[in-house]
């Protein structure tokens, strides 16, 4: 294997998140406006073959974990075929998916057969009306059917349910989600609301911290922390009575940048070295203008070497990225 990919801070980069589309069938309040966003022209979006070639180059540089995101990846036509192509890339240990779950009932079997081994499903409320309130879609029953369909495939593990935590909304969801984690095989995690919304309306006082949620849950269902995995984003706790796990991803109140091993590729081929990057590196242009794999590798190494040490959310001088979460992917 080539020299492994490391950044200028000595961190080994082994986790690549690829957004396969900027399009989505939901309109989550904390992500995009009710009318959606101007979507990328289809010719601007990387083809399956282009994604496969880039993933192969990244894998040759030591990337072992690949997460497929969007927008909503399942709205991309023939997506399971792309999963199959990527699952065959040498060097990858893990191919996972982040989805809103709406099309999971339809696609679960095909995705598993194609090689998906871990899935995160984004669900912000287990109450139908409140789910509708935050996603602007009356789709909770459909999403839960998708989860159940996926759970029929034991080779997909773990299956995680991610809920964005917003002050004034998620406090009421804490115990229902804790009881969901205790009564199912799904691991629930709360993610602090981040300044990546298309409306740029985020403010620190809207962030309900992981610690606050932990206290709400611990008061009813006592929990204890499990050891943290290297480069993990979540602090994971188990219920003291042994029935399940629950996690907290606290990028705002407890940043976890020091051992970050993640980089991202947008749907149109921009390399983002941090979720909050202001600068991006275009890989599509060299890809489409005859660059060799070695040329593209040099561009990647150079960009990764300049990877940001950390985000500076909440610090003076923080600039929200112009690109919203729907166009970055989780
Ligand atoms: S904010 Fe950036 S540096 Fe920090 S963990 Fe996320 S991607 Fe890594």
Short mmCIF file of C-alpha atoms and ligand atoms in Angstrom, two decimals:
data_model
loop_
_atom_site.label_atom_id
_atom_site.label_comp_id
_atom_site.label_asym_id
_atom_site.label_seq_id
_atom_site.Cartn_x
_atom_site.Cartn_y
_atom_site.Cartn_z
CA UNK A 1 0.00 0.00 0.00
CA UNK A 2 1.08 3.57 -0.76
CA UNK A 3 2.07 5.83 2.14
CA UNK A 4 -1.07 6.10 4.20
CA UNK A 5 -3.06 9.31 4.05
CA UNK A 6 -2.22 11.59 6.98
CA UNK A 7 -2.97 15.25 7.61
CA UNK A 8 -0.59 17.99 8.72
CA UNK A 9 -1.47 17.25 12.35
CA UNK A 10 -0.39 13.63 12.14
CA UNK A 11 -3.90 12.20 12.02
CA UNK A 12 -4.36 9.14 9.84
CA UNK A 13 -7.36 9.58 7.50
CA UNK A 14 -9.25 6.31 7.05
CA UNK A 15 -12.92 7.31 6.90
CA UNK A 16 -14.49 8.73 3.73
CA UNK A 17 -18.06 9.98 3.50
CA UNK A 18 -19.42 10.22 -0.03
CA UNK A 19 -22.53 12.23 -0.82
CA UNK A 20 -24.10 10.55 -3.84
CA UNK A 21 -26.77 13.22 -4.38
CA UNK A 22 -27.78 16.63 -3.04
CA UNK A 23 -31.45 15.78 -3.54
CA UNK A 24 -33.76 14.75 -0.74
CA UNK A 25 -37.40 13.73 -0.35
CA UNK A 26 -37.68 15.33 3.12
CA UNK A 27 -37.62 19.00 4.13
CA UNK A 28 -36.20 18.94 7.64
CA UNK A 29 -36.52 22.33 9.34
CA UNK A 30 -32.92 22.32 10.58
CA UNK A 31 -31.55 21.49 7.14
CA UNK A 32 -33.43 23.03 4.24
CA UNK A 33 -36.25 25.41 3.35
CA UNK A 34 -39.78 24.08 2.79
CA UNK A 35 -39.40 24.51 -0.98
CA UNK A 36 -36.12 22.62 -1.08
CA UNK A 37 -32.96 23.96 -2.68
CA UNK A 38 -31.87 24.41 -6.31
CA UNK A 39 -30.61 20.93 -7.09
CA UNK A 40 -27.37 20.24 -8.93
CA UNK A 41 -27.71 19.62 -12.65
CA UNK A 42 -27.44 15.88 -13.27
CA UNK A 43 -24.35 16.35 -15.46
CA UNK A 44 -22.63 18.07 -12.53
CA UNK A 45 -23.07 15.03 -10.29
CA UNK A 46 -20.36 12.35 -10.33
CA UNK A 47 -21.29 9.23 -12.26
CA UNK A 48 -21.14 5.80 -10.60
CA UNK A 49 -17.92 5.08 -12.48
CA UNK A 50 -16.35 8.37 -11.31
CA UNK A 51 -17.31 7.69 -7.69
CA UNK A 52 -15.91 4.16 -7.97
CA UNK A 53 -12.61 5.43 -9.42
CA UNK A 54 -12.20 8.02 -6.66
CA UNK A 55 -13.09 5.53 -3.93
CA UNK A 56 -10.51 3.12 -5.36
CA UNK A 57 -7.86 5.87 -5.18
CA UNK A 58 -8.84 6.75 -1.60
CA UNK A 59 -8.76 3.06 -0.64
CA UNK A 60 -5.27 2.77 -2.11
CA UNK A 61 -4.29 5.56 0.28
CA UNK A 62 -5.56 3.69 3.32
CA UNK A 63 -9.24 4.63 3.51
CA UNK A 64 -10.96 1.57 4.98
CA UNK A 65 -14.40 2.92 6.03
CA UNK A 66 -16.81 4.27 3.44
CA UNK A 67 -20.10 5.93 4.39
CA UNK A 68 -22.66 6.77 1.70
CA UNK A 69 -24.81 9.80 2.34
CA UNK A 70 -26.79 12.48 0.50
CA UNK A 71 -29.12 14.54 0.53
CA UNK A 72 -30.98 11.27 0.69
CA UNK A 73 -28.89 8.56 -1.03
CA UNK A 74 -31.84 6.22 -1.71
CA UNK A 75 -33.41 8.77 -4.08
CA UNK A 76 -30.44 8.29 -6.46
CA UNK A 77 -31.64 5.97 -9.22
CA UNK A 78 -30.14 2.46 -9.16
CA UNK A 79 -28.29 3.24 -5.91
CA UNK A 80 -27.92 -0.45 -4.90
CA UNK A 81 -25.88 -0.99 -8.09
CA UNK A 82 -23.44 1.70 -6.91
CA UNK A 83 -23.23 -0.01 -3.51
CA UNK A 84 -22.32 -3.25 -5.28
CA UNK A 85 -19.58 -1.52 -7.29
CA UNK A 86 -18.10 0.11 -4.18
CA UNK A 87 -18.33 -2.98 -1.99
CA UNK A 88 -15.94 -4.69 -4.41
CA UNK A 89 -13.27 -1.98 -4.00
CA UNK A 90 -10.13 -3.55 -2.55
CA UNK A 91 -9.06 -2.32 0.87
CA UNK A 92 -12.49 -1.29 2.18
CA UNK A 93 -13.47 -3.00 5.45
CA UNK A 94 -16.85 -1.35 5.79
CA UNK A 95 -19.51 0.19 3.57
CA UNK A 96 -22.24 1.97 5.52
CA UNK A 97 -25.22 4.17 4.79
CA UNK A 98 -26.94 7.21 6.28
CA UNK A 99 -30.58 7.50 5.23
CA UNK A 100 -33.86 9.09 6.29
CA UNK A 101 -35.36 5.62 5.95
CA UNK A 102 -38.33 6.58 3.76
CA UNK A 103 -37.28 4.18 0.92
CA UNK A 104 -35.71 1.57 3.18
CA UNK A 105 -38.71 -0.80 3.09
CA UNK A 106 -38.33 -0.93 -0.70
CA UNK A 107 -34.52 -1.14 -0.84
CA UNK A 108 -33.37 -2.97 2.31
CA UNK A 109 -32.88 -6.40 0.75
CA UNK A 110 -31.12 -5.05 -2.35
CA UNK A 111 -28.79 -2.88 -0.24
CA UNK A 112 -27.82 -5.76 2.01
CA UNK A 113 -27.22 -8.04 -0.96
CA UNK A 114 -25.06 -5.30 -2.53
CA UNK A 115 -22.87 -5.13 0.59
CA UNK A 116 -24.10 -2.54 3.05
CA UNK A 117 -23.07 -3.62 6.57
CA UNK A 118 -24.03 -0.70 8.80
CA UNK A 119 -26.93 1.77 8.58
CA UNK A 120 -27.78 5.01 10.36
CA UNK A 121 -31.40 6.11 10.05
CA UNK A 122 -32.24 9.74 10.84
CA UNK A 123 -35.42 9.99 12.95
CA UNK A 124 -35.97 13.11 15.10
CA UNK A 125 -39.25 12.13 16.75
CA UNK A 126 -41.15 8.92 17.46
CA UNK A 127 -44.43 10.81 17.59
CA UNK A 128 -46.16 11.09 14.21
CA UNK A 129 -47.30 14.71 14.48
CA UNK A 130 -43.96 15.90 15.79
CA UNK A 131 -42.12 13.92 13.10
CA UNK A 132 -44.27 15.75 10.54
CA UNK A 133 -43.56 19.07 12.26
CA UNK A 134 -39.78 18.72 11.91
CA UNK A 135 -39.49 16.94 8.54
CA UNK A 136 -42.51 18.49 6.85
CA UNK A 137 -43.42 14.93 5.80
CA UNK A 138 -46.06 12.65 7.33
CA UNK A 139 -43.78 9.63 6.95
CA UNK A 140 -43.01 8.14 10.38
CA UNK A 141 -44.98 4.87 9.85
CA UNK A 142 -43.22 4.35 6.51
CA UNK A 143 -39.79 4.98 8.05
CA UNK A 144 -40.49 2.59 10.95
CA UNK A 145 -41.59 -0.09 8.47
CA UNK A 146 -38.27 0.46 6.71
CA UNK A 147 -36.38 -0.03 9.97
CA UNK A 148 -38.26 -3.27 10.63
CA UNK A 149 -37.51 -4.48 7.11
CA UNK A 150 -33.80 -3.77 7.59
CA UNK A 151 -33.81 -5.50 10.98
CA UNK A 152 -34.70 -8.76 9.18
CA UNK A 153 -31.08 -8.82 7.95
CA UNK A 154 -28.74 -9.75 10.83
CA UNK A 155 -25.71 -9.12 8.62
CA UNK A 156 -26.45 -5.39 8.96
CA UNK A 157 -25.13 -4.40 12.37
CA UNK A 158 -25.34 -2.06 14.08
CA UNK A 159 -28.46 -0.24 12.97
CA UNK A 160 -28.43 3.19 14.58
CA UNK A 161 -31.20 5.75 14.89
CA UNK A 162 -29.87 9.33 14.89
CA UNK A 163 -31.97 12.18 16.27
CA UNK A 164 -30.95 15.82 15.90
CA UNK A 165 -31.24 17.49 19.31
CA UNK A 166 -32.87 20.93 19.26
CA UNK A 167 -33.73 22.96 22.38
CA UNK A 168 -37.46 23.34 22.86
CA UNK A 169 -38.20 20.23 20.78
CA UNK A 170 -36.05 17.24 21.74
CA UNK A 171 -36.53 17.43 25.50
CA UNK A 172 -39.91 15.74 24.94
CA UNK A 173 -38.29 13.06 22.77
CA UNK A 174 -35.58 11.99 25.23
CA UNK A 175 -37.55 9.40 27.23
CA UNK A 176 -39.52 7.97 24.26
CA UNK A 177 -36.19 7.45 22.44
CA UNK A 178 -34.59 5.95 25.57
CA UNK A 179 -37.46 3.48 25.80
CA UNK A 180 -37.15 2.77 22.08
CA UNK A 181 -33.46 1.96 22.62
CA UNK A 182 -34.38 -0.28 25.56
CA UNK A 183 -37.10 -2.18 23.69
CA UNK A 184 -35.46 -2.68 20.28
CA UNK A 185 -32.09 -3.79 18.89
CA UNK A 186 -31.47 -0.28 17.52
CA UNK A 187 -28.85 2.01 19.08
CA UNK A 188 -30.24 5.53 19.49
CA UNK A 189 -27.92 8.56 19.33
CA UNK A 190 -28.67 12.23 19.75
CA UNK A 191 -26.68 14.68 17.60
CA UNK A 192 -26.33 18.29 18.69
CA UNK A 193 -27.79 20.79 16.21
CA UNK A 194 -24.91 22.18 14.12
CA UNK A 195 -24.61 25.43 12.13
CA UNK A 196 -25.07 23.73 8.75
CA UNK A 197 -28.65 24.76 7.99
CA UNK A 198 -29.49 26.27 4.61
CA UNK A 199 -31.31 29.20 6.23
CA UNK A 200 -28.23 30.12 8.33
CA UNK A 201 -30.65 30.56 11.23
CA UNK A 202 -28.62 28.45 13.67
CA UNK A 203 -27.78 29.97 17.04
CA UNK A 204 -26.01 28.49 20.06
CA UNK A 205 -29.11 28.82 22.24
CA UNK A 206 -30.92 26.32 20.00
CA UNK A 207 -28.38 23.63 20.90
CA UNK A 208 -29.67 21.12 23.44
CA UNK A 209 -26.44 19.56 24.65
CA UNK A 210 -25.73 15.89 25.01
CA UNK A 211 -25.08 16.42 28.70
CA UNK A 212 -28.55 17.91 29.22
CA UNK A 213 -30.15 14.97 27.41
CA UNK A 214 -28.01 12.51 29.36
CA UNK A 215 -29.31 14.00 32.63
CA UNK A 216 -32.95 13.81 31.49
CA UNK A 217 -32.54 10.13 30.59
CA UNK A 218 -30.35 9.17 33.55
CA UNK A 219 -32.99 10.52 35.96
CA UNK A 220 -35.49 7.95 34.64
CA UNK A 221 -33.31 5.16 33.21
CA UNK A 222 -29.85 5.24 34.84
CA UNK A 223 -27.00 4.92 32.32
CA UNK A 224 -23.25 4.45 32.53
CA UNK A 225 -20.62 5.36 29.94
CA UNK A 226 -18.83 2.75 27.83
CA UNK A 227 -15.19 3.18 26.75
CA UNK A 228 -14.82 5.48 23.71
CA UNK A 229 -13.57 3.94 20.45
CA UNK A 230 -10.66 5.82 18.78
CA UNK A 231 -11.95 8.52 16.36
CA UNK A 232 -15.51 7.80 17.50
CA UNK A 233 -17.96 10.69 17.25
CA UNK A 234 -20.37 9.40 19.92
CA UNK A 235 -20.15 8.98 23.69
CA UNK A 236 -22.04 5.73 24.19
CA UNK A 237 -23.78 4.72 27.41
CA UNK A 238 -25.44 1.49 28.47
CA UNK A 239 -28.52 1.30 30.64
CA UNK A 240 -27.41 0.13 34.07
CA UNK A 241 -30.05 -2.60 34.05
CA UNK A 242 -28.47 -3.94 30.87
CA UNK A 243 -31.25 -3.23 28.36
CA UNK A 244 -29.63 -1.44 25.45
CA UNK A 245 -27.36 1.46 24.63
CA UNK A 246 -27.78 5.14 23.90
CA UNK A 247 -25.30 7.65 22.52
CA UNK A 248 -24.61 11.37 22.35
CA UNK A 249 -22.73 13.11 19.52
CA UNK A 250 -21.71 16.49 20.88
CA UNK A 251 -19.77 18.38 18.18
CA UNK A 252 -20.74 21.77 19.61
CA UNK A 253 -20.41 21.29 23.39
CA UNK A 254 -17.69 18.58 23.35
CA UNK A 255 -15.82 18.68 20.00
CA UNK A 256 -14.06 15.42 19.07
CA UNK A 257 -11.69 16.82 16.45
CA UNK A 258 -8.39 15.79 18.06
CA UNK A 259 -8.47 12.28 16.59
CA UNK A 260 -10.67 13.03 13.57
CA UNK A 261 -10.05 10.55 10.74
CA UNK A 262 -12.80 11.79 8.40
CA UNK A 263 -12.98 13.51 5.03
CA UNK A 264 -15.92 14.02 2.69
CA UNK A 265 -16.66 14.01 -1.02
CA UNK A 266 -19.63 16.01 -2.26
CA UNK A 267 -22.00 14.84 -4.99
CA UNK A 268 -20.28 17.05 -7.56
CA UNK A 269 -16.80 15.88 -6.60
CA UNK A 270 -15.53 18.47 -4.10
CA UNK A 271 -13.22 17.15 -1.39
CA UNK A 272 -14.06 18.61 2.04
CA UNK A 273 -11.44 17.92 4.68
CA UNK A 274 -13.77 18.95 7.52
CA UNK A 275 -17.53 19.08 8.00
CA UNK A 276 -17.12 22.84 8.54
CA UNK A 277 -14.61 23.45 5.75
CA UNK A 278 -14.82 26.84 4.09
CA UNK A 279 -12.44 25.68 1.36
CA UNK A 280 -12.97 22.70 -0.97
CA UNK A 281 -10.79 20.92 -3.52
CA UNK A 282 -12.30 20.03 -6.88
CA UNK A 283 -11.62 16.42 -7.91
CA UNK A 284 -14.19 16.30 -10.73
CA UNK A 285 -12.25 18.64 -13.00
CA UNK A 286 -9.04 16.57 -13.01
CA UNK A 287 -11.18 13.42 -13.22
CA UNK A 288 -12.91 14.68 -16.37
CA UNK A 289 -9.84 16.23 -17.97
CA UNK A 290 -7.73 13.09 -18.27
CA UNK A 291 -5.72 13.21 -15.04
CA UNK A 292 -4.03 9.96 -14.04
CA UNK A 293 -4.69 8.24 -10.73
CA UNK A 294 -1.28 9.48 -9.59
CA UNK A 295 -2.24 13.08 -10.48
CA UNK A 296 -5.47 12.79 -8.49
CA UNK A 297 -3.65 11.17 -5.58
CA UNK A 298 -1.33 14.18 -5.43
CA UNK A 299 -4.29 16.57 -5.32
CA UNK A 300 -5.87 14.51 -2.50
CA UNK A 301 -2.67 14.28 -0.44
CA UNK A 302 -2.09 18.01 -0.78
CA UNK A 303 -5.63 18.88 0.32
CA UNK A 304 -5.60 16.42 3.23
CA UNK A 305 -2.25 17.72 4.42
CA UNK A 306 -3.99 21.08 4.90
CA UNK A 307 -6.96 19.52 6.79
CA UNK A 308 -8.33 21.81 9.51
CA UNK A 309 -7.14 20.96 13.05
CA UNK A 310 -10.66 21.45 14.40
CA UNK A 311 -13.90 23.35 13.88
CA UNK A 312 -14.31 26.68 15.62
CA UNK A 313 -18.05 26.72 16.12
CA UNK A 314 -18.97 29.17 18.83
CA UNK A 315 -15.59 30.89 18.67
CA UNK A 316 -14.97 34.45 17.47
CA UNK A 317 -14.43 34.42 13.73
CA UNK A 318 -16.45 31.25 13.10
CA UNK A 319 -17.88 31.35 9.56
CA UNK A 320 -20.75 29.00 8.74
CA UNK A 321 -19.88 27.08 5.55
CA UNK A 322 -21.83 28.34 2.53
CA UNK A 323 -22.80 24.74 1.79
CA UNK A 324 -25.64 23.29 3.90
CA UNK A 325 -25.76 19.82 5.48
CA UNK A 326 -27.98 18.50 2.65
CA UNK A 327 -25.19 19.25 0.18
CA UNK A 328 -22.43 17.88 2.44
CA UNK A 329 -23.92 14.68 3.80
CA UNK A 330 -23.44 13.40 7.40
S1 LIG B 1 -15.55 19.21 12.84
FE1 LIG B 1 -14.06 18.71 11.27
S2 LIG B 1 -12.17 18.21 12.36
FE2 LIG B 1 -13.83 18.16 13.83
S3 LIG B 1 -14.46 16.06 13.92
FE3 LIG B 1 -15.78 17.04 12.41
S4 LIG B 1 -14.77 16.77 10.46
FE4 LIG B 1 -13.28 16.32 12.07
#
